[in-house]
Amino acid sequence: GAVVSQHPSWVICKSGTSVKIECRSLDFQATTMFWYRQFPKQSLMLMATSNEGSKATYEQGVEKDKFLINHASLTLSTLTVTSAHPEDSSFYICSAKGQSPISGANVLTFGAGSRLTVL
Amino acid sequence: SQQGEEDPQALSIQEGENATMNCSYKTSINNLQWYRQNSGRGLVHLILIRSNEREKHSGRLRVTLDTSKKSSSLLITASRAADTASYFCGGIQGFNKFYFGSGTKLNVKP
């Protein structure tokens, strides 16, 4: 139980294009989703927190117009990297917080990550 | 890191030895979790320790938590080459946000 699917797992795009990454909670409803970014050999940096039906809260230094987050339903949040540039190349990971369908406890489950390479 | 530090940043040991990693955090937490990440891959949840617990075991893992010092440690006993990975602590802090520590890169030599 408490499975999060992240898609695509890797994507290569040209500079200037936009890329959308999806994060789905498959068997539970995620009231909150978190988006992280990880550069090579570094830790995961929280980019933004999104709650279903409301605007995302961005961490300091994260451009909200650059990284568009939509959490339109309790099972889906999307991160769109707009007008991507090579410096946006990174590993992006989402996580979903909700109630486990098995234990009933609040859980925080991570997706497998999406590796973005901007040429 | 955003809300915590880990030390050492890198640790290299021989197979069979124990590995200890420490994590400190900045604000109060309800629970603290440890994760493993193999190079370039997603996160694997290892263990969760609640703020009212001081120690927890799971297989070869032992986690301690000292809320007065805002610190935690992860001990891996009898390490194996397959334990080679980066290890992160994390927890809900502040306004219901989950932050990670800076991580420890463990290398277990066969």
mmCIF file of C-alpha atoms in Angstrom:
data_model
loop_
_atom_site.group_PDB
_atom_site.id
_atom_site.type_symbol
_atom_site.label_atom_id
_atom_site.label_comp_id
_atom_site.label_asym_id
_atom_site.label_seq_id
_atom_site.Cartn_x
_atom_site.Cartn_y
_atom_site.Cartn_z
ATOM 1 C CA GLY A 1 0.000 0.000 0.000
ATOM 2 C CA ALA A 2 0.869 3.715 -0.288
ATOM 3 C CA VAL A 3 2.460 3.673 -3.718
ATOM 4 C CA VAL A 4 3.559 6.763 -5.609
ATOM 5 C CA SER A 5 4.216 6.670 -9.309
ATOM 6 C CA GLN A 6 6.354 9.325 -10.948
ATOM 7 C CA HIS A 7 6.519 9.760 -14.695
ATOM 8 C CA PRO A 8 8.581 10.051 -16.783
ATOM 9 C CA SER A 9 11.565 8.448 -15.080
ATOM 10 C CA TRP A 10 13.884 10.242 -17.437
ATOM 11 C CA VAL A 11 13.476 12.875 -20.112
ATOM 12 C CA ILE A 12 15.762 14.685 -22.509
ATOM 13 C CA CYS A 13 14.624 17.916 -24.054
ATOM 14 C CA LYS A 14 15.932 20.856 -26.008
ATOM 15 C CA SER A 15 16.655 24.159 -24.389
ATOM 16 C CA GLY A 16 13.616 26.429 -24.411
ATOM 17 C CA THR A 17 11.010 23.698 -24.272
ATOM 18 C CA SER A 18 8.754 22.889 -21.335
ATOM 19 C CA VAL A 19 8.676 19.554 -19.571
ATOM 20 C CA LYS A 20 5.924 18.142 -17.392
ATOM 21 C CA ILE A 21 6.533 15.592 -14.659
ATOM 22 C CA GLU A 22 3.637 13.754 -13.056
ATOM 23 C CA CYS A 23 3.358 12.402 -9.547
ATOM 24 C CA ARG A 24 0.467 10.085 -8.759
ATOM 25 C CA SER A 25 -0.591 8.420 -5.552
ATOM 26 C CA LEU A 26 -1.948 5.101 -6.759
ATOM 27 C CA ASP A 27 -3.784 3.700 -3.780
ATOM 28 C CA PHE A 28 -4.302 6.578 -1.401
ATOM 29 C CA GLN A 29 -5.358 10.175 -1.434
ATOM 30 C CA ALA A 30 -2.534 12.650 -1.072
ATOM 31 C CA THR A 31 -3.577 15.805 0.690
ATOM 32 C CA THR A 32 -0.068 17.186 0.384
ATOM 33 C CA MET A 33 2.658 16.620 -2.162
ATOM 34 C CA PHE A 34 6.250 17.777 -2.025
ATOM 35 C CA TRP A 35 8.624 18.389 -4.915
ATOM 36 C CA TYR A 36 12.373 18.076 -4.524
ATOM 37 C CA ARG A 37 15.362 18.724 -6.691
ATOM 38 C CA GLN A 38 18.670 16.953 -6.356
ATOM 39 C CA PHE A 39 21.934 17.895 -8.015
ATOM 40 C CA PRO A 40 24.667 15.272 -8.360
ATOM 41 C CA LYS A 41 26.252 14.291 -5.067
ATOM 42 C CA GLN A 42 24.009 16.641 -3.131
ATOM 43 C CA SER A 43 21.006 16.271 -0.887
ATOM 44 C CA LEU A 44 17.367 16.692 -1.831
ATOM 45 C CA MET A 45 16.273 20.288 -1.733
ATOM 46 C CA LEU A 46 12.603 20.985 -1.131
ATOM 47 C CA MET A 47 11.291 23.143 -3.952
ATOM 48 C CA ALA A 48 7.641 23.480 -3.108
ATOM 49 C CA THR A 49 4.745 22.083 -1.145
ATOM 50 C CA SER A 50 1.371 21.680 -2.764
ATOM 51 C CA ASN A 51 -1.992 21.041 -1.214
ATOM 52 C CA GLU A 52 -4.876 19.783 -3.290
ATOM 53 C CA GLY A 53 -6.952 22.594 -4.676
ATOM 54 C CA SER A 54 -4.710 25.423 -3.540
ATOM 55 C CA LYS A 55 -1.620 27.189 -4.786
ATOM 56 C CA ALA A 56 1.749 25.673 -4.107
ATOM 57 C CA THR A 57 4.052 27.151 -1.504
ATOM 58 C CA TYR A 58 7.535 27.650 -2.870
ATOM 59 C CA GLU A 59 10.765 27.604 -0.920
ATOM 60 C CA GLN A 60 12.949 30.660 -0.921
ATOM 61 C CA GLY A 61 14.930 30.991 -4.118
ATOM 62 C CA VAL A 62 12.662 28.777 -6.216
ATOM 63 C CA GLU A 63 11.067 30.579 -9.141
ATOM 64 C CA LYS A 64 7.363 29.834 -9.169
ATOM 65 C CA ASP A 65 6.990 30.988 -12.767
ATOM 66 C CA LYS A 66 9.756 28.649 -13.789
ATOM 67 C CA PHE A 67 8.526 25.616 -11.908
ATOM 68 C CA LEU A 68 4.765 25.420 -12.230
ATOM 69 C CA ILE A 69 3.056 23.081 -9.823
ATOM 70 C CA ASN A 70 -0.511 21.920 -10.157
ATOM 71 C CA HIS A 71 -2.252 19.737 -7.606
ATOM 72 C CA ALA A 72 -5.667 19.498 -9.166
ATOM 73 C CA SER A 73 -6.776 16.253 -7.549
ATOM 74 C CA LEU A 74 -6.043 14.187 -4.481
ATOM 75 C CA THR A 75 -4.042 11.705 -6.533
ATOM 76 C CA LEU A 76 -2.134 13.851 -8.998
ATOM 77 C CA SER A 77 0.368 16.662 -8.841
ATOM 78 C CA THR A 78 2.385 17.918 -11.788
ATOM 79 C CA LEU A 79 5.601 19.892 -12.015
ATOM 80 C CA THR A 80 6.200 21.754 -15.251
ATOM 81 C CA VAL A 81 9.657 23.107 -15.919
ATOM 82 C CA THR A 82 9.002 25.984 -18.293
ATOM 83 C CA SER A 83 11.492 27.173 -20.895
ATOM 84 C CA ALA A 84 14.021 24.667 -19.665
ATOM 85 C CA HIS A 85 17.723 25.447 -19.800
ATOM 86 C CA PRO A 86 20.751 23.223 -19.246
ATOM 87 C CA GLU A 87 21.079 24.456 -15.667
ATOM 88 C CA ASP A 88 17.645 22.965 -14.962
ATOM 89 C CA SER A 89 19.057 19.514 -15.612
ATOM 90 C CA SER A 90 18.605 17.657 -12.377
ATOM 91 C CA PHE A 91 16.904 14.780 -10.605
ATOM 92 C CA TYR A 92 13.390 15.713 -9.502
ATOM 93 C CA ILE A 93 11.583 13.670 -6.853
ATOM 94 C CA CYS A 94 8.047 13.986 -5.579
ATOM 95 C CA SER A 95 6.493 12.681 -2.415
ATOM 96 C CA ALA A 96 2.900 12.321 -1.347
ATOM 97 C CA LYS A 97 1.482 12.535 2.134
ATOM 98 C CA GLY A 98 -1.739 10.792 2.976
ATOM 99 C CA GLN A 99 -3.404 7.975 4.832
ATOM 100 C CA SER A 100 -2.135 4.470 4.118
ATOM 101 C CA PRO A 101 -4.878 2.219 2.762
ATOM 102 C CA ILE A 102 -3.496 -0.641 4.844
ATOM 103 C CA SER A 103 -2.483 0.744 8.207
ATOM 104 C CA GLY A 104 -4.554 3.898 8.232
ATOM 105 C CA ALA A 105 -1.523 5.789 9.470
ATOM 106 C CA ASN A 106 -0.314 8.971 7.825
ATOM 107 C CA VAL A 107 2.504 8.125 5.469
ATOM 108 C CA LEU A 108 4.938 9.988 3.337
ATOM 109 C CA THR A 109 5.816 8.080 0.194
ATOM 110 C CA PHE A 110 8.360 9.041 -2.429
ATOM 111 C CA GLY A 111 8.294 8.594 -6.156
ATOM 112 C CA ALA A 112 11.243 7.001 -7.940
ATOM 113 C CA GLY A 113 12.353 10.309 -9.377
ATOM 114 C CA SER A 114 12.641 11.865 -12.815
ATOM 115 C CA ARG A 115 15.972 12.669 -14.382
ATOM 116 C CA LEU A 116 15.773 15.727 -16.612
ATOM 117 C CA THR A 117 18.523 16.511 -19.091
ATOM 118 C CA VAL A 118 18.245 19.741 -21.028
ATOM 119 C CA LEU A 119 20.442 19.959 -24.100
ATOM 120 C CA SER B 1 21.069 21.890 3.903
ATOM 121 C CA GLN B 2 17.620 23.351 4.350
ATOM 122 C CA GLN B 3 16.940 22.053 7.799
ATOM 123 C CA GLY B 4 19.630 19.686 8.937
ATOM 124 C CA GLU B 5 23.158 18.507 8.757
ATOM 125 C CA GLU B 6 24.666 15.064 8.672
ATOM 126 C CA ASP B 7 28.084 13.851 9.480
ATOM 127 C CA PRO B 8 30.263 12.504 8.304
ATOM 128 C CA GLN B 9 29.674 13.657 4.752
ATOM 129 C CA ALA B 10 31.509 10.590 3.533
ATOM 130 C CA LEU B 11 32.413 7.347 5.235
ATOM 131 C CA SER B 12 34.517 4.500 3.888
ATOM 132 C CA ILE B 13 34.723 1.213 5.773
ATOM 133 C CA GLN B 14 35.516 -2.441 5.230
ATOM 134 C CA GLU B 15 32.822 -5.033 4.853
ATOM 135 C CA GLY B 16 31.859 -6.415 8.237
ATOM 136 C CA GLU B 17 32.547 -3.210 10.116
ATOM 137 C CA ASN B 18 29.850 -1.037 11.649
ATOM 138 C CA ALA B 19 28.893 2.292 10.116
ATOM 139 C CA THR B 20 27.559 5.173 12.181
ATOM 140 C CA MET B 21 26.009 8.283 10.699
ATOM 141 C CA ASN B 22 24.740 11.276 12.596
ATOM 142 C CA CYS B 23 22.033 13.758 11.790
ATOM 143 C CA SER B 24 21.130 17.049 13.409
ATOM 144 C CA TYR B 25 18.021 19.061 12.751
ATOM 145 C CA LYS B 26 16.978 22.612 13.473
ATOM 146 C CA THR B 27 13.351 22.655 14.547
ATOM 147 C CA SER B 28 11.048 20.314 16.463
ATOM 148 C CA ILE B 29 9.807 17.199 14.725
ATOM 149 C CA ASN B 30 7.088 14.618 15.303
ATOM 150 C CA ASN B 31 9.192 11.845 13.890
ATOM 151 C CA LEU B 32 12.450 11.397 12.047
ATOM 152 C CA GLN B 33 13.030 9.093 9.143
ATOM 153 C CA TRP B 34 16.088 7.628 7.510
ATOM 154 C CA TYR B 35 16.361 6.886 3.810
ATOM 155 C CA ARG B 36 18.879 5.251 1.538
ATOM 156 C CA GLN B 37 19.588 6.311 -2.010
ATOM 157 C CA ASN B 38 21.677 4.338 -4.428
ATOM 158 C CA SER B 39 23.529 6.459 -6.942
ATOM 159 C CA GLY B 40 21.129 8.190 -9.302
ATOM 160 C CA ARG B 41 18.119 6.300 -7.996
ATOM 161 C CA GLY B 42 15.057 6.995 -5.869
ATOM 162 C CA LEU B 43 14.768 6.860 -2.125
ATOM 163 C CA VAL B 44 14.269 3.745 -0.041
ATOM 164 C CA HIS B 45 12.641 4.253 3.329
ATOM 165 C CA LEU B 46 14.646 2.528 6.052
ATOM 166 C CA ILE B 47 13.183 3.353 9.415
ATOM 167 C CA LEU B 48 11.038 5.863 11.281
ATOM 168 C CA ILE B 49 11.546 6.878 14.879
ATOM 169 C CA ARG B 50 8.956 8.910 16.722
ATOM 170 C CA SER B 51 9.775 11.869 18.907
ATOM 171 C CA ASN B 52 8.803 9.934 22.043
ATOM 172 C CA GLU B 53 11.156 7.070 21.199
ATOM 173 C CA ARG B 54 14.837 7.016 22.029
ATOM 174 C CA GLU B 55 15.976 3.964 20.131
ATOM 175 C CA LYS B 56 14.635 1.671 17.477
ATOM 176 C CA HIS B 57 15.940 -1.444 15.764
ATOM 177 C CA SER B 58 15.218 -2.997 12.417
ATOM 178 C CA GLY B 59 17.402 -5.869 11.300
ATOM 179 C CA ARG B 60 20.976 -4.564 11.097
ATOM 180 C CA LEU B 61 19.805 -0.993 11.620
ATOM 181 C CA ARG B 62 19.736 0.839 14.902
ATOM 182 C CA VAL B 63 18.455 4.382 15.163
ATOM 183 C CA THR B 64 18.669 6.658 18.164
ATOM 184 C CA LEU B 65 16.971 9.973 18.712
ATOM 185 C CA ASP B 66 17.862 12.713 21.171
ATOM 186 C CA THR B 67 15.236 15.411 20.958
ATOM 187 C CA SER B 68 16.998 17.582 23.533
ATOM 188 C CA LYS B 69 20.028 17.775 21.241
ATOM 189 C CA LYS B 70 17.944 17.624 18.059
ATOM 190 C CA SER B 71 20.060 14.788 16.782
ATOM 191 C CA SER B 72 19.758 11.234 15.571
ATOM 192 C CA SER B 73 22.162 8.489 14.634
ATOM 193 C CA LEU B 74 21.921 5.541 12.297
ATOM 194 C CA LEU B 75 24.067 2.505 12.967
ATOM 195 C CA ILE B 76 24.453 -0.208 10.363
ATOM 196 C CA THR B 77 26.028 -3.294 11.856
ATOM 197 C CA ALA B 78 28.075 -5.882 9.995
ATOM 198 C CA SER B 79 28.060 -3.759 6.855
ATOM 199 C CA ARG B 80 27.987 -5.292 3.392
ATOM 200 C CA ALA B 81 29.152 -4.018 0.048
ATOM 201 C CA ALA B 82 25.475 -3.718 -0.912
ATOM 202 C CA ASP B 83 25.040 -1.105 1.820
ATOM 203 C CA THR B 84 27.094 1.303 -0.286
ATOM 204 C CA ALA B 85 24.770 4.261 -0.861
ATOM 205 C CA SER B 86 23.930 7.727 0.391
ATOM 206 C CA TYR B 87 21.914 7.941 3.583
ATOM 207 C CA PHE B 88 19.635 10.829 4.469
ATOM 208 C CA CYS B 89 17.642 11.731 7.521
ATOM 209 C CA GLY B 90 14.491 13.763 7.182
ATOM 210 C CA GLY B 91 11.413 14.897 8.985
ATOM 211 C CA ILE B 92 8.416 17.179 8.965
ATOM 212 C CA GLN B 93 9.515 20.562 10.248
ATOM 213 C CA GLY B 94 8.147 24.036 10.273
ATOM 214 C CA PHE B 95 4.902 24.453 8.396
ATOM 215 C CA ASN B 96 4.247 20.802 7.668
ATOM 216 C CA LYS B 97 7.174 20.538 5.266
ATOM 217 C CA PHE B 98 9.460 17.566 4.930
ATOM 218 C CA TYR B 99 13.133 18.438 4.785
ATOM 219 C CA PHE B 100 16.210 16.297 4.325
ATOM 220 C CA GLY B 101 19.603 16.484 5.923
ATOM 221 C CA SER B 102 22.712 16.885 3.822
ATOM 222 C CA GLY B 103 23.370 13.149 3.673
ATOM 223 C CA THR B 104 26.236 10.757 4.290
ATOM 224 C CA LYS B 105 27.843 8.887 1.435
ATOM 225 C CA LEU B 106 28.790 5.424 2.651
ATOM 226 C CA ASN B 107 31.260 3.245 0.796
ATOM 227 C CA VAL B 108 31.648 -0.321 2.003
ATOM 228 C CA LYS B 109 34.705 -1.986 0.555
ATOM 229 C CA PRO B 110 34.526 -5.725 -0.048
#
